[in-house]
PDB file of C-alpha atoms in Angstrom:
ATOM      1  CA  ARG A1076     -25.287  31.782  32.341  1.00 50.00           C
ATOM      2  CA  GLU A1077     -26.185  28.514  34.173  1.00 46.00           C
ATOM      3  CA  MET A1078     -27.678  25.567  32.673  1.00 49.00           C
ATOM      4  CA  GLY A1079     -28.197  21.922  33.439  1.00 52.00           C
ATOM      5  CA  GLY A1080     -29.228  22.294  37.040  1.00 63.00           C
ATOM      6  CA  GLY A1081     -26.349  24.608  37.709  1.00 68.00           C
ATOM      7  CA  ASP A1082     -23.468  22.482  37.136  1.00 80.00           C
ATOM      8  CA  LYS A1083     -22.919  23.649  33.590  1.00 82.00           C
ATOM      9  CA  VAL A1084     -22.263  27.434  32.398  1.00 82.00           C
ATOM     10  CA  LEU A1085     -22.902  28.332  29.066  1.00 69.00           C
ATOM     11  CA  THR A1086     -20.278  31.188  27.873  1.00 72.00           C
ATOM     12  CA  SER A1087     -19.766  33.697  24.890  1.00 58.00           C
ATOM     13  CA  ALA A1088     -16.476  35.400  23.903  1.00 63.00           C
ATOM     14  CA  VAL A1089     -15.630  38.635  22.239  1.00 61.00           C
ATOM     15  CA  ASP A1090     -14.058  36.328  19.235  1.00 59.00           C
ATOM     16  CA  GLY A1091     -17.377  34.880  18.586  1.00 56.00           C
ATOM     17  CA  SER A1092     -17.079  31.595  20.070  1.00 61.00           C
ATOM     18  CA  VAL A1093     -19.591  29.901  22.414  1.00 61.00           C
ATOM     19  CA  GLY A1094     -18.394  27.260  24.909  1.00 73.00           C
ATOM     20  CA  VAL A1095     -20.337  25.120  27.572  1.00 77.00           C
ATOM     21  CA  TYR A1096     -18.047  24.572  30.823  1.00 84.00           C
ATOM     22  CA  ASN A1097     -18.813  21.605  33.169  1.00 85.00           C
ATOM     23  CA  LEU A1098     -18.232  22.654  36.796  1.00 86.00           C
ATOM     24  CA  LYS A1099     -18.540  19.520  38.193  1.00 87.00           C
ATOM     25  CA  LEU A1100     -16.032  17.877  36.069  1.00 88.00           C
ATOM     26  CA  LYS A1101     -13.930  21.174  35.694  1.00 87.00           C
ATOM     27  CA  ARG A1102     -13.679  20.619  31.902  1.00 87.00           C
ATOM     28  CA  TRP A1103     -15.348  22.036  28.558  1.00 81.00           C
ATOM     29  CA  ASP A1104     -18.513  19.744  27.332  1.00 81.00           C
ATOM     30  CA  HIS A1105     -18.318  21.912  23.976  1.00 70.00           C
ATOM     31  CA  VAL A1106     -16.623  24.598  22.464  1.00 69.00           C
ATOM     32  CA  MET A1107     -17.780  26.056  19.176  1.00 62.00           C
ATOM     33  CA  VAL A1108     -15.359  28.780  17.414  1.00 65.00           C
ATOM     34  CA  LEU A1109     -17.241  30.734  14.535  1.00 68.00           C
ATOM     35  CA  GLY A1110     -15.740  32.259  11.831  1.00 77.00           C
ATOM     36  CA  HIS A1111     -15.269  36.173  11.153  1.00 83.00           C
ATOM     37  CA  CYS A1112     -17.889  38.818  12.213  1.00 80.00           C
ATOM     38  CA  GLU A1113     -17.142  41.057   9.401  1.00 85.00           C
ATOM     39  CA  THR A1114     -16.279  40.930   5.684  1.00 87.00           C
ATOM     40  CA  ILE A1115     -13.301  38.497   4.540  1.00 89.00           C
ATOM     41  CA  PHE A1116     -11.083  40.304   2.389  1.00 93.00           C
ATOM     42  CA  ALA A1117      -8.452  37.376   1.981  1.00 91.00           C
ATOM     43  CA  CYS A1118      -7.897  33.805   1.738  1.00 89.00           C
ATOM     44  CA  GLU A1119      -4.507  32.040   1.235  1.00 91.00           C
ATOM     45  CA  PHE A1120      -3.664  28.515   1.346  1.00 92.00           C
ATOM     46  CA  LYS A1121      -0.514  27.933   3.351  1.00 93.00           C
ATOM     47  CA  ALA A1122       2.472  27.190   0.954  1.00 91.00           C
ATOM     48  CA  LEU A1123       3.909  24.240   2.366  1.00 92.00           C
ATOM     49  CA  ASP A1124       0.725  22.766   4.081  1.00 92.00           C
ATOM     50  CA  LYS A1125      -2.431  22.669   1.665  1.00 88.00           C
ATOM     51  CA  ASP A1126      -4.466  21.770   4.682  1.00 90.00           C
ATOM     52  CA  VAL A1127      -4.168  24.950   6.255  1.00 92.00           C
ATOM     53  CA  LEU A1128      -6.009  28.031   4.965  1.00 91.00           C
ATOM     54  CA  ALA A1129      -5.592  31.621   6.091  1.00 92.00           C
ATOM     55  CA  THR A1130      -8.391  34.271   6.046  1.00 92.00           C
ATOM     56  CA  GLY A1131      -8.076  38.034   6.719  1.00 93.00           C
ATOM     57  CA  SER A1132     -11.078  40.358   7.401  1.00 93.00           C
ATOM     58  CA  PHE A1133     -12.482  43.583   8.055  1.00 93.00           C
ATOM     59  CA  ASP A1134     -12.618  42.591  11.843  1.00 92.00           C
ATOM     60  CA  GLY A1135      -9.132  42.930  12.128  1.00 95.00           C
ATOM     61  CA  THR A1136      -8.210  39.185  12.594  1.00 95.00           C
ATOM     62  CA  ILE A1137      -6.360  36.299  10.919  1.00 96.00           C
ATOM     63  CA  LYS A1138      -8.030  32.937  11.018  1.00 92.00           C
ATOM     64  CA  LEU A1139      -6.518  29.738  10.432  1.00 93.00           C
ATOM     65  CA  TRP A1140      -8.624  26.809   9.022  1.00 90.00           C
ATOM     66  CA  ASN A1141      -8.257  22.938   8.773  1.00 88.00           C
ATOM     67  CA  VAL A1142      -9.859  22.472   5.563  1.00 83.00           C
ATOM     68  CA  ASN A1143     -10.141  18.762   6.026  1.00 83.00           C
ATOM     69  CA  LYS A1144     -12.482  19.229   9.087  1.00 80.00           C
ATOM     70  CA  MET A1145     -13.825  22.503   7.992  1.00 74.00           C
ATOM     71  CA  GLU A1146     -13.135  24.185  11.498  1.00 81.00           C
ATOM     72  CA  ALA A1147     -11.302  27.389  12.647  1.00 85.00           C
ATOM     73  CA  ILE A1148      -8.022  26.152  14.520  1.00 89.00           C
ATOM     74  CA  ASP A1149      -6.527  29.630  15.736  1.00 91.00           C
ATOM     75  CA  THR A1150      -7.201  33.457  15.482  1.00 92.00           C
ATOM     76  CA  LEU A1151      -4.273  35.877  14.956  1.00 96.00           C
ATOM     77  CA  LYS A1152      -4.559  39.418  16.154  1.00 95.00           C
ATOM     78  CA  PRO A1153      -2.388  41.919  14.168  1.00 95.00           C
ATOM     79  CA  ALA A1154      -3.751  44.686  16.162  1.00 92.00           C
ATOM     80  CA  ALA A1155      -3.176  46.982  12.942  1.00 92.00           C
ATOM     81  CA  GLY A1156      -6.972  47.694  11.759  1.00 95.00           C
ATOM     82  CA  VAL A1157      -8.348  45.971   8.888  1.00 97.00           C
ATOM     83  CA  VAL A1158      -6.542  42.911   7.364  1.00 97.00           C
ATOM     84  CA  TYR A1159      -6.896  43.063   3.559  1.00 97.00           C
ATOM     85  CA  SER A1160      -4.541  40.442   2.492  1.00 97.00           C
ATOM     86  CA  VAL A1161      -2.339  37.573   3.779  1.00 97.00           C
ATOM     87  CA  ALA A1162       0.754  35.715   2.356  1.00 97.00           C
ATOM     88  CA  TRP A1163       2.696  32.815   3.482  1.00 97.00           C
ATOM     89  CA  PRO A1164       6.295  32.175   3.029  1.00 96.00           C
ATOM     90  CA  ASN A1165       7.692  29.037   1.104  1.00 93.00           C
ATOM     91  CA  THR A1166      10.808  28.384   3.370  1.00 91.00           C
ATOM     92  CA  PRO A1167      10.522  25.076   5.549  1.00 92.00           C
ATOM     93  CA  GLY A1168      10.656  25.939   9.134  1.00 92.00           C
ATOM     94  CA  ASP A1169       9.268  29.517   8.800  1.00 95.00           C
ATOM     95  CA  THR A1170       6.579  29.957  11.477  1.00 94.00           C
ATOM     96  CA  ARG A1171       5.447  33.352  10.021  1.00 97.00           C
ATOM     97  CA  ILE A1172       2.595  34.774   7.970  1.00 98.00           C
ATOM     98  CA  ALA A1173       2.386  38.361   6.608  1.00 98.00           C
ATOM     99  CA  CYS A1174      -0.384  40.511   6.431  1.00 98.00           C
ATOM    100  CA  SER A1175      -1.218  44.131   4.846  1.00 98.00           C
ATOM    101  CA  THR A1176      -3.549  46.501   7.003  1.00 98.00           C
ATOM    102  CA  SER A1177      -5.395  49.602   7.008  1.00 97.00           C
ATOM    103  CA  HIS A1178      -2.843  51.168   9.473  1.00 97.00           C
ATOM    104  CA  GLY A1179      -0.185  51.516   6.648  1.00 97.00           C
ATOM    105  CA  LYS A1180       1.757  48.200   8.004  1.00 97.00           C
ATOM    106  CA  VAL A1181       2.797  45.088   6.802  1.00 98.00           C
ATOM    107  CA  VAL A1182       2.475  42.962  10.080  1.00 98.00           C
ATOM    108  CA  PHE A1183       4.547  39.584  10.389  1.00 98.00           C
ATOM    109  CA  MET A1184       3.003  37.208  13.022  1.00 97.00           C
ATOM    110  CA  HIS A1185       4.138  33.733  14.135  1.00 97.00           C
ATOM    111  CA  ALA A1186       1.262  31.368  12.960  1.00 96.00           C
ATOM    112  CA  SER A1187       2.858  28.404  14.781  1.00 93.00           C
ATOM    113  CA  GLY A1188       5.649  27.091  17.402  1.00 93.00           C
ATOM    114  CA  PRO A1189       6.300  28.612  20.837  1.00 95.00           C
ATOM    115  CA  LYS A1190       5.766  32.053  19.632  1.00 95.00           C
ATOM    116  CA  LYS A1191       2.572  31.245  18.065  1.00 95.00           C
ATOM    117  CA  GLY A1192       0.262  34.640  17.939  1.00 94.00           C
ATOM    118  CA  SER A1193       2.728  37.087  18.815  1.00 96.00           C
ATOM    119  CA  VAL A1194       4.117  39.835  16.136  1.00 96.00           C
ATOM    120  CA  ALA A1195       7.330  39.219  14.601  1.00 96.00           C
ATOM    121  CA  ALA A1196       7.862  42.321  12.785  1.00 96.00           C
ATOM    122  CA  LEU A1197       6.357  45.410  11.551  1.00 96.00           C
ATOM    123  CA  VAL A1198       6.940  47.248   8.326  1.00 97.00           C
ATOM    124  CA  SER A1199       6.097  50.683   7.807  1.00 96.00           C
ATOM    125  CA  ASN A1200       7.095  51.514   4.193  1.00 97.00           C
ATOM    126  CA  HIS A1201       3.734  52.902   3.314  1.00 97.00           C
ATOM    127  CA  THR A1202       1.989  56.107   4.155  1.00 96.00           C
ATOM    128  CA  GLY A1203      -1.343  54.743   3.681  1.00 96.00           C
ATOM    129  CA  LEU A1204      -3.651  51.851   3.553  1.00 98.00           C
ATOM    130  CA  VAL A1205      -1.618  48.908   2.532  1.00 98.00           C
ATOM    131  CA  TYR A1206      -4.016  46.679   0.125  1.00 98.00           C
ATOM    132  CA  LYS A1207      -1.950  43.667  -0.884  1.00 98.00           C
ATOM    133  CA  VAL A1208       1.097  41.916   0.070  1.00 98.00           C
ATOM    134  CA  ALA A1209       2.820  38.970  -1.755  1.00 98.00           C
ATOM    135  CA  TRP A1210       5.503  36.739  -0.707  1.00 97.00           C
ATOM    136  CA  SER A1211       7.659  35.111  -3.495  1.00 96.00           C
ATOM    137  CA  SER A1212       7.797  31.535  -3.773  1.00 92.00           C
ATOM    138  CA  LYS A1213      11.328  31.576  -5.377  1.00 91.00           C
ATOM    139  CA  MET A1214      13.084  34.198  -3.214  1.00 91.00           C
ATOM    140  CA  ASP A1215      12.852  35.321   0.205  1.00 92.00           C
ATOM    141  CA  ILE A1216      11.332  38.654  -0.651  1.00 96.00           C
ATOM    142  CA  LEU A1217       7.845  40.306  -0.438  1.00 97.00           C
ATOM    143  CA  ALA A1218       6.023  43.136  -2.428  1.00 98.00           C
ATOM    144  CA  SER A1219       3.485  45.274  -1.132  1.00 98.00           C
ATOM    145  CA  VAL A1220       1.225  48.109  -2.498  1.00 98.00           C
ATOM    146  CA  GLY A1221      -1.170  50.744  -1.220  1.00 98.00           C
ATOM    147  CA  GLN A1222      -3.012  53.826  -1.241  1.00 98.00           C
ATOM    148  CA  ASP A1223       0.143  55.931  -1.355  1.00 98.00           C
ATOM    149  CA  GLU A1224       0.616  55.111  -5.439  1.00 98.00           C
ATOM    150  CA  ALA A1225       3.837  52.694  -4.223  1.00 98.00           C
ATOM    151  CA  CYS A1226       4.901  49.037  -4.570  1.00 98.00           C
ATOM    152  CA  TRP A1227       7.591  48.078  -2.144  1.00 98.00           C
ATOM    153  CA  LEU A1228      10.087  45.247  -2.772  1.00 97.00           C
ATOM    154  CA  PHE A1229      11.464  44.199   0.740  1.00 97.00           C
ATOM    155  CA  THR A1230      13.009  41.238   2.579  1.00 96.00           C
ATOM    156  CA  PRO A1231      11.420  40.263   5.810  1.00 94.00           C
ATOM    157  CA  ASP A1232      14.048  42.280   7.847  1.00 93.00           C
ATOM    158  CA  ASN A1233      13.329  45.304   5.653  1.00 93.00           C
ATOM    159  CA  THR A1234      16.903  46.046   5.688  1.00 91.00           C
ATOM    160  CA  THR A1235      18.659  43.659   3.144  1.00 93.00           C
ATOM    161  CA  LEU A1236      16.391  45.001   0.509  1.00 95.00           C
ATOM    162  CA  LYS A1237      13.953  47.895   0.373  1.00 96.00           C
ATOM    163  CA  VAL A1238      13.013  49.311  -3.033  1.00 97.00           C
ATOM    164  CA  LYS A1239      10.128  51.690  -4.016  1.00 97.00           C
ATOM    165  CA  ILE A1240       8.446  51.413  -7.372  1.00 97.00           C
ATOM    166  CA  LYS A1241       6.495  54.504  -7.907  1.00 97.00           C
ATOM    167  CA  HIS A1242       3.026  54.192  -9.812  1.00 98.00           C
ATOM    168  CA  PRO A1243       0.831  57.161 -11.038  1.00 98.00           C
ATOM    169  CA  ALA A1244      -2.192  56.061  -8.901  1.00 98.00           C
ATOM    170  CA  PRO A1245      -3.125  53.923  -5.884  1.00 98.00           C
ATOM    171  CA  VAL A1246      -2.172  50.217  -6.427  1.00 98.00           C
ATOM    172  CA  PHE A1247      -4.475  47.587  -5.248  1.00 98.00           C
ATOM    173  CA  GLY A1248      -2.964  44.192  -6.607  1.00 98.00           C
ATOM    174  CA  VAL A1249       0.506  42.582  -6.733  1.00 98.00           C
ATOM    175  CA  GLU A1250       1.614  39.137  -7.450  1.00 97.00           C
ATOM    176  CA  PHE A1251       5.126  37.061  -8.054  1.00 97.00           C
ATOM    177  CA  SER A1252       4.869  34.716 -11.152  1.00 95.00           C
ATOM    178  CA  GLN A1253       4.544  31.075 -10.155  1.00 89.00           C
ATOM    179  CA  VAL A1254       5.711  29.994 -13.392  1.00 90.00           C
ATOM    180  CA  GLU A1255       9.067  28.094 -13.045  1.00 85.00           C
ATOM    181  CA  GLY A1256      12.152  29.793 -14.364  1.00 84.00           C
ATOM    182  CA  GLU A1257      10.447  33.337 -14.246  1.00 89.00           C
ATOM    183  CA  ARG A1258      10.986  36.135 -11.687  1.00 94.00           C
ATOM    184  CA  LEU A1259       8.312  38.400 -12.652  1.00 97.00           C
ATOM    185  CA  LEU A1260       6.108  40.658 -10.591  1.00 97.00           C
ATOM    186  CA  ALA A1261       2.676  42.142 -11.655  1.00 98.00           C
ATOM    187  CA  THR A1262       1.062  45.067 -10.185  1.00 98.00           C
ATOM    188  CA  ALA A1263      -2.733  46.283 -10.705  1.00 98.00           C
ATOM    189  CA  CYS A1264      -3.347  50.081 -10.484  1.00 98.00           C
ATOM    190  CA  GLU A1265      -6.179  52.276 -10.311  1.00 98.00           C
ATOM    191  CA  ASP A1266      -5.318  53.605 -13.828  1.00 98.00           C
ATOM    192  CA  ALA A1267      -6.383  50.391 -15.246  1.00 97.00           C
ATOM    193  CA  VAL A1268      -3.021  49.399 -16.159  1.00 98.00           C
ATOM    194  CA  VAL A1269      -1.385  45.865 -15.215  1.00 98.00           C
ATOM    195  CA  ARG A1270       2.681  46.536 -14.989  1.00 98.00           C
ATOM    196  CA  ILE A1271       5.120  43.725 -15.295  1.00 98.00           C
ATOM    197  CA  TYR A1272       8.481  43.915 -13.912  1.00 98.00           C
ATOM    198  CA  ASP A1273      11.540  41.513 -14.313  1.00 96.00           C
ATOM    199  CA  VAL A1274      12.740  41.075 -10.614  1.00 96.00           C
ATOM    200  CA  GLU A1275      15.721  38.834 -11.277  1.00 93.00           C
ATOM    201  CA  ARG A1276      17.680  41.554  -9.575  1.00 93.00           C
ATOM    202  CA  PRO A1277      15.036  42.553  -7.099  1.00 93.00           C
ATOM    203  CA  GLU A1278      17.322  45.602  -6.064  1.00 94.00           C
ATOM    204  CA  LEU A1279      16.803  47.082  -9.640  1.00 94.00           C
ATOM    205  CA  PRO A1280      13.439  45.740 -10.890  1.00 95.00           C
ATOM    206  CA  ARG A1281      13.311  46.413 -14.705  1.00 95.00           C
ATOM    207  CA  PRO A1282       9.640  47.143 -16.400  1.00 96.00           C
ATOM    208  CA  VAL A1283       8.848  44.918 -19.296  1.00 96.00           C
ATOM    209  CA  ALA A1284       4.961  45.277 -20.022  1.00 97.00           C
ATOM    210  CA  GLU A1285       2.103  47.165 -19.768  1.00 97.00           C
ATOM    211  CA  LEU A1286      -1.210  45.530 -20.235  1.00 96.00           C
TER     212      LEU A1286
END
């Protein structure tokens, strides 16, 4: 839409952003990037940069936010349905972020660097919705849980490690312990039981408690 005597154009985009483009000066006079347009299911601070927050939404996108400026700095599109959770690595130089999705996949995306916005890998261990993914801060392994009554422990390449922990019902939550010296994993199941596993040897997870 033309405005300002015809030398400016008001634009809107499918990601919800609105901008004013100056035709005479050939530049953007103003760009306003909006947040998600649907329910937000996840938010996670970047492990190695607490100024960056990632959110995942029913709208199928991951948005990255600069919390100091309170503004969106990027939008990632896994193209795998609803984004239920996000997880950051704790390895310096790793540009990826992982997310769990309604298409039954864990998607790794490049959140920065020359490949920013591209899919780094797809992991399809689950046979239903993947409700949660967690990335260990002590080992380069992840855990995902979902509708198919399973928790999977796996490495980012999904080859070095790939272990299934069967549950009696759908599993909605999973987290690695943040306590120094502990290598524990907790899962939250629809049967109202929280199960604790020792993952000191992740290829042989050992149940240690039920709460």
